[in-house]
Amino acid sequence: MTHRTDIRFILNGRDVSVPHVAADQTLLDFLRLDRRLTGTKEGCAEGDCGACTVLVGRLGASGLSYAPVNACIRFLASVDGCHVVTVEHLSGPDGRLHPVQRAMVDHHGSQCGFCTPGFVMALYALWMQTPEPTEAQVETALQGNLCRCTGYEPIIRAAVAVSRYGTPASDHLSTERETMTARLAALQDGRRVVTGPEDNLSILPADVDDLAQCLQTYPGATIVAGATDVGLWVTKFLRRIGPAIFTGHLDGLKTVQRQGSSLLIGAGASYTDCQELLTSHLPHLSSYWDRIAGWQVRNMGTVGGNIANGSPIGDTPPVLIALGAEITLRRGSERRMLPLEDFFIDYGKQDRRADEFVECIRVPLPEPGDLDAAYKISKRRDEDISSVAAGIHMSVSDGVIRNPRIAFGGMAATPKRAPQAEAALTGKPWTRASFEAAAQALANDFTPLTDWRASAEYRMLSAQNLLRRFFLEHDTRTDSPIQLASA
Amino acid sequence: MKDTVSITGSAHTDQTHDSAVKHVTGRADYTDDIALPEGSLHAYLGVSDVAHAKLLDIDFTEVLAMPGVVGVLTAADIPGANDISPTGLKDEPVFPTDEIQFHGQPLFAVVAETRDIARRAAERAQVAYETLPHALDPVAAQKAGYPHVTAPLKLERGNVSAAQADAPHRIRGRMRVGGQDHMYLEGQIALAIPGEDDDVIVHCSTQHPSEAQHMVAHVLGVPSNAVVVNVRRMGGGFGGKESQMNLFCAVAALAAKKWNRAVKIRPDRDQDMTATGKRHDFVIDYDVAFDDAGRIQAVEGCFAARCGFSADLSGPVTDRALFHADNAYFYPNVRLNSRPMKTNTVSNTAFRGFGGPQGVIAAERMIEEIAYATGQDPLDVRKANFYGPDDRNVTPYHQKVEDNILDRLVAELEQTSDYRRRRQDIITFNKTSPVLKRGIALTPVKFGISFTATWYNQAGALVHVYNDGSIHLNHGGTEMGQGLNTKVAQVVAEAFQVDIGRIKITRTTTEKVPNTSATAASSGTDLNGMAALDAVEQIKARLVKFAAETWGVSPDEVRFLPNTVRIGQDELAFDAFIKQAYLARVQLSAAGFYKTPKIHWDRARGQGRPFYYYAYGASCSEVTIDTLTGEYRVDRTDILHDVGRSLNPALDKGQVEGAFVQGMGWLTTEELWWDDAGRLRTHAPSTYKIPLASDRPRVFNVKLADWSENRELTIKRSKAVGEPPFMLGISVFEALSMAVASVADYRECPRLDAPATPERVLMAVARLQAGP
């Protein structure tokens, strides 16, 4: 099989072929420097401010769908076969403003204007999905966009009013949907792509089996899924990531399905891809999922990547460990499974060999009557990294606690279970006193660190309090409100 | 008939920002969007990784060996003065030569063919140094015997010691108030294009083009007339681009002249946050004496600020903290001292409010202390201490408060926010709610308007009317999102009685209006609006004279009607009239000028009238806290704010909303955190958390006090709006404090420092739960 050596995609209306794409070339730099599409701005280069928001349309299993993403940490190679839409594409050829733009102008939604194109793109994506959003939906959609001038109020008013200015059905991404689908389908040639300079190669495997092959050929290559972490290695730490193997285009890694009493999540499924299935079976993850980063990052970042990177403060490991999740690692055609908690060996060290990759995650569904909770504590409620995250699972029968699984993030060098706290609950009665004992035992499970997110004292106290909260939340005798109303 | 038609864009009407359409389409150009001249180079700063050291040597061998590197720029390359201190204290070099003074201090710049190469190469320099002990915060600096970076200020009135001795109650306390990063979405940036002779043009994002011009000239060792500084717009400023841009302008200009190629410099966000100054954090010691009714008898306060390694604007910033340590309250006897401490951190600078917020929050803390000590509703204590209309109206700096409207304004907000009933409901709720606790606070703001450096209170404008009737408007202010250009254009449209669409507002440039002041201190519209109006009036006077002479009518028979000029019985379209004036050789261009009247300030004596007038406002916020984690939500905020007679209510309301949320961020989630080595660890939005859409109050009612009118003769009787509403965010802080206090039945005023992060809230709860 011959390899393709260029990256092909559609930029706004035009077909683009870029012959020589280094692993670390970002979409933002390509847009701004190469194409002089300067409407897309760099605010932070780490996916936190949203000034660089563009839409990426992709042909997936369920057809063509567009999602807002951060161009600053999106690598150019990863948009192969996609439709990239920038703010310049919104207003018509006659210069007439798009409904989203009109609403923003009429509601005084811009002041300095630098963040504005990013807001316009996020609101554009929201309007296409949910033409008449509630304020809460707007807030969720804007978690990844910072504005320092307006205080957001006029932007929210604009967002809620967009549908008065026009309907998505007459938007050109809708009217040209079939044509675009055909154009994108024509780009899917099923070939491996290898491009870029020898010392900084971008590799796009043709499919999952080819990925396994590529890892044999390039052992130790950087595996890039959503790039929401790897992107920062490049933009912040100036690390060379080549050769890099991109996996975000592999439908075979994006499967999300129920299989018997488990959910199977492909390692390449984004947070958004798995949100619906996951939260419908595990409702306790519902508000937690909405607090993972911002919308743009949820559209890029993957559960597999969140695990594979082994961060002690990743959002998903604690809650998945509590549920008893297992992961499948693949090397060539060999596969092995291991409990997720065993994957994390030490800070920055995971049980993955250089030519292995995380293929999928199996999440057992709780039995009816099991009690589950997911907690995240952060300085700012949304789009923040947790100071402490916790997943708690247990069953209670005849007033006795059984099989507690309690896992924390932010409390140690890796996401970790709390064996002493679990022991303090196992076989004990469902009482406040049992949880008080577990809270005390937690002090023997962890010795957290002090850093800019939280002090050791706060981490320990709030972690202990999460156990107390778990009891209060699930105890039928509690009738006072104990949780801050969500958005 | 024509008399009843009005122009579009008149004063006192809602007008959209003049760049709004360009903002939403991505066609508004910022400095980074300017197409580069052929052969442009890129500069990037190399910075120190130590907080305090003797600088021995920098080895650039590996830097220069990198392909694409054109050269490095060090102190040795500076033909003029190696100094960019904005107040002339010569304490801030472009690049240091012998001493490293903070972690992240720029030491040199690499110039290369691409920004990426320059950035990578900058990391390859080998810096040899000998570490010295460092002090990071004002308390450590005082202990280490560090000097003040600039002369402290003392304000005094009455007999403090006697009043303290007589007063039945006295509370001493200490509060730490954190700083704040500007987090303008567009970072610092400059693009310098060399010209012939000494000339250089610098496009940049500064609030103070004239200072940037003078600084570049000073560093290049050329007269100011060789340097042009242009600013089309900024992607946010908030004070962070008042003096902080000087470094970037200087480096770009130095490199441009050295290599005779255009040079752009744009730090990444992390370098922007570590290498440029922020809002000063303060350690405030207060001592308040009061009577049984909670009326203040005497206040003593010491305001120690983390100024960083150099003075920058720390003098006027710490002065303004003292000017606002009274907020809205009369202190019969008062002594206030500032301690502008040198520290081994980045040099702190202007930030919306300019020290004022740190003064105001100290006043509000003292009020809260009194309220808890006397068992009163804090609002009653506030009201009891407001400045009086006829007496009890002299500030600690001996200026009389003559325009106080707080009695009316606060009474109105108290009513519309239903403060009293809600406070009662909250106290009832807290009695039975074990985990969630609520709090409410209504806090006022009084903010003095004018630069305290009196000479800054001047402005110029340049207005051309072209012979087709189109108008070109230029003034010394800069547009950073606040809508200054729109408001000034409204003033001009109104004065000429032409549609605003006829007026083109052009970029700010030192070529058109010289010796301008920073667009700061909320003064942009007050000063530049008046200067533009002066220019228009000059042109109009010539036009009236021309019309009266030509038509043979008296001057008062010449009237400017909407897009029309009526001369006696004749009516001409504005552009037709202008054409006639041109043919008759009437000068259709004028430079306008304005200086603020009435103000004077004697700093040595601590007396004078530093402020032309005051702006007022009040906000009422309600919060809920989670006593298990310290997390919270702002449930509702009501604001009533005074902008005098608003030139543009829509834009003014936008300023009020935005300032409130920014002020709330300062006091809640925005935390600057240095490690022991002096390295700022919250240096990008991933670690430094400004408010998001979901953080704004769940219910947010914002109203302008539409009955207010400036008593002074300001532009159209409006008032400044940029800074005053920032301090409305204090109501959130005090509401959090009340919610915390509830866990100990409001017996004591919680020890709560700012920012009140979830951690600080939980720890304050834990301290109160643990008992005294």
Coordinates of C-alpha atoms in Angstrom, one line a residue, chain A:
Chain A
M1 CA 0.0 0.0 0.0
T2 CA 1.4 3.4 -0.9
H3 CA 1.2 6.1 1.6
R4 CA -0.3 9.5 0.9
T5 CA 2.1 12.3 1.7
D6 CA -0.2 15.3 2.0
I7 CA -2.9 16.5 4.3
R8 CA -6.2 17.1 2.5
F9 CA -9.2 19.0 3.9
I10 CA -11.7 21.6 3.0
L11 CA -11.0 25.1 4.4
N12 CA -14.2 27.1 4.4
G13 CA -15.2 26.6 0.7
R14 CA -11.9 25.5 -0.7
D15 CA -10.2 22.2 -1.1
V16 CA -6.7 22.4 0.5
S17 CA -3.8 20.1 0.1
V18 CA -0.8 20.7 2.3
P19 CA 2.2 18.6 1.2
H20 CA 4.6 18.8 4.1
V21 CA 2.9 18.9 7.6
A22 CA 5.2 18.5 10.6
A23 CA 3.8 16.7 13.6
D24 CA 3.7 19.9 15.7
Q25 CA 2.3 22.3 13.2
T26 CA -0.9 23.8 14.7
L27 CA -4.1 24.5 12.8
L28 CA -4.0 28.0 14.3
D29 CA -0.6 28.9 12.9
F30 CA -1.6 27.5 9.6
L31 CA -4.8 29.7 9.5
R32 CA -3.1 32.8 10.7
L33 CA 0.4 32.7 9.2
D34 CA -0.1 30.6 6.1
R35 CA -3.6 31.6 5.0
R36 CA -3.8 35.0 6.8
L37 CA -7.2 34.1 8.1
T38 CA -6.6 36.4 11.0
G39 CA -10.1 36.4 12.4
T40 CA -9.1 33.4 14.5
K41 CA -7.1 34.7 17.4
E42 CA -4.5 33.3 19.8
G43 CA -5.3 34.2 23.3
C44 CA -3.6 31.5 25.4
A45 CA -2.4 28.7 23.1
E46 CA -3.6 26.1 25.6
G47 CA -7.2 25.6 24.9
D48 CA -8.5 27.6 27.8
C49 CA -9.8 30.9 26.4
G50 CA -11.6 30.0 23.2
A51 CA -10.4 32.9 21.1
C52 CA -9.2 30.5 18.5
T53 CA -12.4 28.6 18.2
V54 CA -13.2 27.1 14.8
L55 CA -15.6 24.4 13.7
V56 CA -14.4 21.1 12.4
G57 CA -16.9 19.1 10.4
R58 CA -16.2 15.4 10.2
L59 CA -17.8 12.4 8.5
G60 CA -18.5 9.9 11.3
A61 CA -20.6 6.9 11.7
S62 CA -23.7 9.1 12.0
G63 CA -22.9 11.4 9.1
L64 CA -21.4 14.8 8.9
S65 CA -21.2 16.7 12.2
Y66 CA -19.6 20.0 13.2
A67 CA -18.0 20.7 16.5
P68 CA -16.2 23.7 17.9
V69 CA -12.6 23.1 18.7
N70 CA -9.5 25.0 19.8
A71 CA -7.4 25.7 16.7
C72 CA -4.4 26.6 19.0
I73 CA -3.9 23.0 20.2
R74 CA -5.3 21.2 17.3
F75 CA -2.6 19.9 15.0
L76 CA -3.0 20.5 11.3
A77 CA -2.4 16.9 10.4
S78 CA -5.5 15.9 12.5
V79 CA -7.9 17.8 10.2
D80 CA -7.2 15.5 7.3
G81 CA -10.5 14.7 5.6
C82 CA -12.4 17.3 7.6
H83 CA -14.2 20.6 6.8
V84 CA -12.6 23.5 8.8
V85 CA -14.9 26.5 9.2
T86 CA -13.5 29.8 10.4
V87 CA -15.2 33.0 11.3
E88 CA -14.5 34.4 7.8
H89 CA -16.9 31.9 6.4
L90 CA -19.9 33.0 8.4
S91 CA -21.1 36.2 6.7
G92 CA -22.4 35.8 3.2
P93 CA -20.5 36.7 0.1
D94 CA -22.4 40.0 0.1
G95 CA -21.0 40.8 3.5
R96 CA -24.4 40.3 5.2
L97 CA -24.0 39.4 8.8
H98 CA -24.9 35.9 10.0
P99 CA -27.7 35.7 12.5
V100 CA -25.3 34.9 15.3
Q101 CA -23.2 38.0 14.3
R102 CA -26.3 40.2 14.0
A103 CA -27.5 39.1 17.5
M104 CA -24.1 39.9 19.0
V105 CA -24.0 43.3 17.5
D106 CA -27.5 44.2 18.5
H107 CA -27.0 43.0 22.0
H108 CA -23.6 44.8 22.5
G109 CA -21.9 41.5 22.9
S110 CA -18.4 42.7 22.0
Q111 CA -16.3 45.3 23.7
C112 CA -12.6 44.9 22.9
G113 CA -13.6 42.3 20.3
F114 CA -10.6 40.1 20.6
C115 CA -12.5 37.1 22.1
T116 CA -15.5 37.8 19.9
P117 CA -14.8 35.6 16.9
G118 CA -14.3 32.7 19.2
F119 CA -17.6 33.4 20.9
V120 CA -19.3 33.8 17.6
M121 CA -18.0 30.3 16.5
A122 CA -19.1 28.6 19.8
L123 CA -22.5 30.2 19.6
Y124 CA -22.8 29.3 15.9
A125 CA -22.2 25.6 16.8
L126 CA -24.7 25.9 19.6
W127 CA -27.3 27.4 17.4
M128 CA -27.0 24.7 14.9
Q129 CA -27.5 22.0 17.5
T130 CA -29.9 23.9 19.7
P131 CA -31.5 26.9 18.0
E132 CA -33.4 28.0 21.0
P133 CA -31.1 27.3 24.0
T134 CA -31.8 28.0 27.6
E135 CA -29.4 30.2 29.5
A136 CA -28.0 27.1 31.2
Q137 CA -27.3 25.5 27.8
V138 CA -25.6 28.7 26.7
E139 CA -23.4 28.7 29.7
T140 CA -22.4 25.1 29.2
A141 CA -21.6 25.8 25.5
L142 CA -19.5 28.8 26.6
Q143 CA -17.4 27.1 29.3
G144 CA -14.5 27.2 26.9
N145 CA -14.7 30.9 26.1
L146 CA -13.2 33.7 28.2
C147 CA -14.3 37.3 27.9
R148 CA -12.6 39.9 30.1
C149 CA -14.7 42.9 29.1
T150 CA -18.4 42.3 29.1
G151 CA -19.1 40.1 32.1
Y152 CA -20.9 37.8 29.6
E153 CA -24.4 39.2 30.2
P154 CA -24.9 40.7 26.7
I155 CA -23.4 37.6 25.1
I156 CA -25.9 35.4 26.9
R157 CA -28.7 37.7 25.8
A158 CA -27.5 37.5 22.2
A159 CA -27.2 33.7 22.3
V160 CA -30.7 33.3 23.6
A161 CA -32.0 35.7 20.9
V162 CA -30.2 34.2 17.8
S163 CA -33.1 32.3 16.5
R164 CA -35.1 35.5 16.1
Y165 CA -32.5 36.4 13.4
G166 CA -32.6 33.2 11.4
T167 CA -32.9 29.5 11.5
P168 CA -30.2 26.9 11.0
A169 CA -32.2 25.3 8.1
S170 CA -31.2 28.3 5.9
D171 CA -27.6 28.4 7.1
H172 CA -25.2 27.5 4.4
L173 CA -23.7 24.6 6.4
S174 CA -27.2 23.1 6.3
T175 CA -28.0 24.0 2.7
E176 CA -24.7 22.7 1.4
R177 CA -24.7 19.6 3.7
E178 CA -25.1 17.0 0.9
T179 CA -22.5 18.6 -1.3
M180 CA -20.1 18.9 1.6
T181 CA -20.8 15.3 2.6
A182 CA -19.9 14.2 -0.9
R183 CA -16.8 16.3 -1.0
L184 CA -15.6 14.9 2.3
A185 CA -16.4 11.4 1.3
A186 CA -14.3 11.8 -1.7
L187 CA -11.4 12.7 0.5
Q188 CA -11.6 9.5 2.5
D189 CA -9.2 7.3 0.5
G190 CA -8.5 4.8 3.2
R191 CA -4.7 5.2 2.9
R192 CA -2.1 5.7 5.5
V193 CA -0.7 9.3 5.5
V194 CA 2.9 9.9 6.3
T195 CA 4.0 13.5 5.9
G196 CA 6.4 16.1 7.3
P197 CA 10.1 16.3 7.7
E198 CA 12.0 13.1 8.5
D199 CA 12.7 14.1 12.1
N200 CA 9.1 15.3 12.7
L201 CA 6.8 13.0 10.9
S202 CA 3.0 13.1 11.1
I203 CA 1.5 9.6 10.6
L204 CA -2.2 8.9 10.2
P205 CA -2.9 5.2 10.2
A206 CA -5.5 3.9 7.8
D207 CA -7.4 2.1 10.5
V208 CA -7.0 0.5 13.9
D209 CA -5.1 -2.5 12.7
D210 CA -2.8 -0.1 10.8
L211 CA -2.4 1.8 14.0
A212 CA -1.1 -1.3 15.7
Q213 CA 1.2 -1.7 12.7
C214 CA 2.5 1.8 12.8
L215 CA 3.4 1.4 16.5
Q216 CA 5.5 -1.5 15.6
T217 CA 7.2 0.5 12.9
Y218 CA 7.6 3.6 15.0
P219 CA 7.8 2.4 18.6
G220 CA 7.9 5.2 21.0
A221 CA 6.0 7.5 18.7
T222 CA 3.8 10.0 20.3
I223 CA 0.2 8.9 20.1
V224 CA -2.0 11.9 19.6
A225 CA -5.7 11.5 20.0
G226 CA -7.5 14.7 20.9
A227 CA -4.3 16.7 21.5
T228 CA -5.8 18.5 24.4
D229 CA -2.7 17.6 26.5
V230 CA -0.1 16.9 23.8
G231 CA -1.0 20.2 22.2
L232 CA 0.4 22.0 25.3
W233 CA 3.6 19.9 25.2
V234 CA 4.2 21.8 21.9
T235 CA 2.7 25.2 22.5
K236 CA 3.9 25.6 26.1
F237 CA 6.9 23.4 26.5
L238 CA 8.3 23.5 22.9
R239 CA 8.7 19.7 23.0
R240 CA 9.3 17.9 19.7
I241 CA 6.6 15.2 19.4
G242 CA 7.5 13.7 16.1
P243 CA 7.1 11.0 15.0
A244 CA 3.5 11.4 16.0
I245 CA 0.7 8.9 15.2
F246 CA -2.6 10.6 15.0
T247 CA -5.7 8.6 16.0
G248 CA -8.5 11.1 16.1
H249 CA -9.8 10.1 12.6
L250 CA -10.1 6.4 13.4
D251 CA -13.8 5.5 13.6
G252 CA -12.7 2.1 14.9
L253 CA -11.5 3.6 18.1
K254 CA -14.6 5.7 18.6
T255 CA -17.1 3.0 19.4
V256 CA -19.3 3.7 22.3
Q257 CA -21.8 0.9 23.1
R258 CA -23.5 -1.2 25.8
Q259 CA -22.4 -4.8 25.8
G260 CA -24.2 -6.9 28.4
S261 CA -23.8 -5.4 31.8
S262 CA -20.9 -3.1 30.7
L263 CA -20.3 0.0 28.6
L264 CA -17.5 -0.2 26.1
I265 CA -15.8 3.0 25.3
G266 CA -13.3 3.2 22.5
A267 CA -10.1 4.9 23.5
G268 CA -10.6 7.5 20.7
A269 CA -14.1 8.5 21.7
S270 CA -14.2 12.1 22.8
Y271 CA -15.9 13.2 26.0
T272 CA -18.7 14.5 23.8
D273 CA -18.9 11.2 21.8
C274 CA -19.6 9.2 25.0
Q275 CA -21.6 11.7 27.0
E276 CA -25.0 10.5 26.0
L277 CA -24.6 6.8 26.5
L278 CA -22.5 7.2 29.6
T279 CA -24.8 9.6 31.4
S280 CA -27.9 7.8 30.5
H281 CA -26.6 4.6 32.2
L282 CA -24.6 6.4 34.9
P283 CA -26.7 9.5 35.8
H284 CA -24.4 10.4 38.6
L285 CA -21.8 11.4 35.9
S286 CA -24.2 13.9 34.3
S287 CA -23.2 17.2 35.9
Y288 CA -19.6 15.9 36.4
W289 CA -19.2 15.3 32.7
D290 CA -20.3 18.9 31.9
R291 CA -17.5 20.1 34.2
I292 CA -14.7 18.4 32.3
A293 CA -12.9 21.3 30.6
G294 CA -14.9 23.4 28.2
W295 CA -17.0 22.4 25.2
Q296 CA -14.2 22.7 22.7
V297 CA -11.9 20.5 24.7
R298 CA -14.7 18.0 25.3
N299 CA -15.1 17.8 21.6
M300 CA -11.4 16.9 21.1
G301 CA -10.2 15.2 24.3
T302 CA -10.7 11.5 24.7
V303 CA -11.3 9.3 27.7
G304 CA -8.6 7.1 26.4
G305 CA -6.1 9.9 26.3
N306 CA -7.2 11.1 29.8
I307 CA -6.3 7.7 31.1
A308 CA -3.2 7.0 28.9
N309 CA -1.5 10.3 30.0
G310 CA -1.6 9.1 33.6
S311 CA -2.2 12.6 35.1
P312 CA -2.9 12.5 38.8
I313 CA -5.5 15.1 38.2
G314 CA -7.3 13.7 35.2
D315 CA -11.1 13.9 35.6
T316 CA -12.1 10.5 34.5
P317 CA -9.8 8.0 36.3
P318 CA -11.2 8.4 39.8
V319 CA -14.8 7.9 38.7
L320 CA -14.0 5.1 36.4
I321 CA -11.8 3.3 39.0
A322 CA -14.7 3.6 41.5
L323 CA -17.0 1.9 39.0
G324 CA -14.4 -0.9 38.5
A325 CA -13.4 -0.1 35.0
E326 CA -10.9 -2.2 33.0
I327 CA -8.8 -1.2 30.1
T328 CA -7.6 -3.1 27.1
L329 CA -4.1 -2.5 25.8
R330 CA -3.1 -3.7 22.4
R331 CA 0.2 -4.5 20.8
G332 CA 0.1 -5.7 17.3
S333 CA -2.7 -8.3 17.5
E334 CA -2.1 -9.1 21.1
R335 CA -4.4 -7.7 23.7
R336 CA -4.3 -7.6 27.5
M337 CA -6.8 -6.3 30.0
L338 CA -6.2 -4.9 33.4
P339 CA -8.1 -3.0 36.1
L340 CA -7.7 0.7 35.5
E341 CA -6.3 1.3 38.9
D342 CA -3.4 -1.0 38.1
F343 CA -2.5 1.0 35.0
F344 CA -1.2 3.9 37.1
I345 CA 2.2 2.9 38.6
D346 CA 3.6 6.2 39.7
Y347 CA 3.7 9.8 38.7
G348 CA 4.3 9.9 35.0
K349 CA 4.6 6.1 34.8
Q350 CA 1.9 3.9 33.4
D351 CA 1.8 0.2 32.6
R352 CA 2.1 0.7 28.9
R353 CA 4.9 -0.4 26.7
A354 CA 6.2 1.8 23.9
D355 CA 4.5 -0.1 21.2
E356 CA 1.2 -0.6 23.0
F357 CA -1.9 1.5 22.9
V358 CA -5.0 1.8 25.0
E359 CA -7.7 0.4 22.8
C360 CA -10.8 0.6 24.9
I361 CA -12.3 0.9 28.4
R362 CA -14.9 -1.4 29.8
V363 CA -17.1 0.2 32.5
P364 CA -19.3 -2.3 34.4
L365 CA -22.7 -0.9 35.1
P366 CA -23.8 -0.8 38.8
E367 CA -26.4 -3.2 40.1
P368 CA -29.8 -1.7 40.8
G369 CA -29.7 -0.1 44.2
D370 CA -25.9 0.5 44.2
L371 CA -24.9 3.9 45.3
D372 CA -22.6 6.0 43.2
A373 CA -21.3 9.5 43.2
A374 CA -18.8 11.6 41.3
Y375 CA -17.4 14.8 42.8
K376 CA -15.1 17.5 41.6
I377 CA -13.7 20.4 43.6
S378 CA -12.0 23.2 41.8
K379 CA -11.2 26.9 42.3
R380 CA -13.6 27.9 39.6
R381 CA -16.7 25.7 39.0
D382 CA -16.3 25.2 35.3
E383 CA -13.4 24.7 33.0
D384 CA -10.9 24.2 35.8
I385 CA -8.6 21.4 36.8
S386 CA -9.7 19.7 39.9
S387 CA -8.1 20.2 43.3
V388 CA -9.8 17.0 44.4
A389 CA -11.9 14.6 42.3
A390 CA -13.6 11.6 43.7
G391 CA -15.5 8.6 42.6
I392 CA -17.5 6.6 45.2
H393 CA -19.3 3.4 44.7
M394 CA -20.9 1.0 47.2
S395 CA -23.9 -1.2 47.8
V396 CA -26.0 -1.3 50.9
S397 CA -28.1 -4.2 51.9
D398 CA -29.9 -4.8 55.1
G399 CA -28.4 -1.5 56.3
V400 CA -24.9 -2.8 55.8
I401 CA -22.3 -1.3 53.5
R402 CA -20.7 -3.7 51.0
N403 CA -18.0 -3.5 48.4
P404 CA -17.1 0.2 48.7
R405 CA -14.8 1.4 46.0
I406 CA -13.5 4.9 46.7
A407 CA -11.0 6.6 44.4
F408 CA -9.5 10.0 44.4
G409 CA -7.6 12.3 42.1
G410 CA -5.5 15.2 43.3
M411 CA -4.6 13.4 46.5
A412 CA -1.5 11.5 45.4
A413 CA 0.9 11.1 42.5
T414 CA -1.6 9.0 40.7
P415 CA -5.4 8.5 40.7
K416 CA -5.7 6.1 43.6
R417 CA -8.1 4.1 45.7
A418 CA -8.5 4.8 49.4
P419 CA -8.1 1.3 51.0
Q420 CA -8.3 2.4 54.6
A421 CA -11.4 4.5 54.1
E422 CA -12.9 1.5 52.2
A423 CA -12.0 -0.8 55.0
A424 CA -13.6 1.5 57.5
L425 CA -16.9 1.2 55.6
T426 CA -16.9 -2.5 54.6
G427 CA -19.4 -4.4 56.5
K428 CA -20.3 -1.4 58.6
P429 CA -23.8 -0.1 59.2
W430 CA -25.1 2.8 57.0
T431 CA -24.7 5.4 59.6
R432 CA -23.1 8.8 60.0
A433 CA -20.6 7.3 62.4
S434 CA -19.4 4.8 59.8
F435 CA -18.7 7.6 57.4
E436 CA -17.1 9.7 60.1
A437 CA -14.7 6.8 60.7
A438 CA -14.0 6.5 57.0
A439 CA -13.3 10.3 56.8
Q440 CA -10.8 9.8 59.6
A441 CA -9.2 6.8 57.9
L442 CA -8.7 8.8 54.8
A443 CA -5.9 10.7 56.6
N444 CA -4.0 7.4 56.5
D445 CA -4.7 6.8 52.8
F446 CA -3.2 10.0 51.5
T447 CA -0.6 12.6 52.0
P448 CA -1.6 15.3 49.5
L449 CA 0.6 18.1 48.2
T450 CA 0.3 21.8 48.5
D451 CA 0.3 23.7 45.2
W452 CA -1.4 26.6 43.4
R453 CA -4.6 24.7 43.1
A454 CA -5.0 23.9 46.8
S455 CA -3.1 23.4 50.0
A456 CA -2.6 19.9 51.5
E457 CA -4.9 20.8 54.4
Y458 CA -7.7 21.9 52.1
R459 CA -7.4 18.8 49.9
M460 CA -7.6 16.5 52.9
L461 CA -10.4 18.3 54.6
S462 CA -12.5 18.6 51.5
A463 CA -11.8 15.0 50.5
Q464 CA -13.0 13.9 54.0
N465 CA -16.0 16.1 53.6
L466 CA -16.9 14.4 50.3
L467 CA -17.4 11.2 52.2
R468 CA -19.6 13.0 54.6
R469 CA -21.4 14.5 51.7
F470 CA -21.9 11.1 50.2
F471 CA -23.7 9.9 53.3
L472 CA -25.9 13.0 53.5
E473 CA -26.8 12.8 49.8
H474 CA -27.9 9.2 50.0
D475 CA -29.4 9.1 53.5
T476 CA -33.1 9.2 53.3
R477 CA -33.3 11.2 56.5
T478 CA -31.7 14.2 55.1
D479 CA -34.2 16.7 53.9
S480 CA -32.2 20.0 53.7
P481 CA -30.6 21.0 50.5
I482 CA -27.0 20.1 50.5
Q483 CA -25.8 20.7 47.0
L484 CA -25.4 24.1 45.3
A485 CA -27.9 24.4 42.5
S486 CA -26.2 23.7 39.2
A487 CA -26.4 26.1 36.3

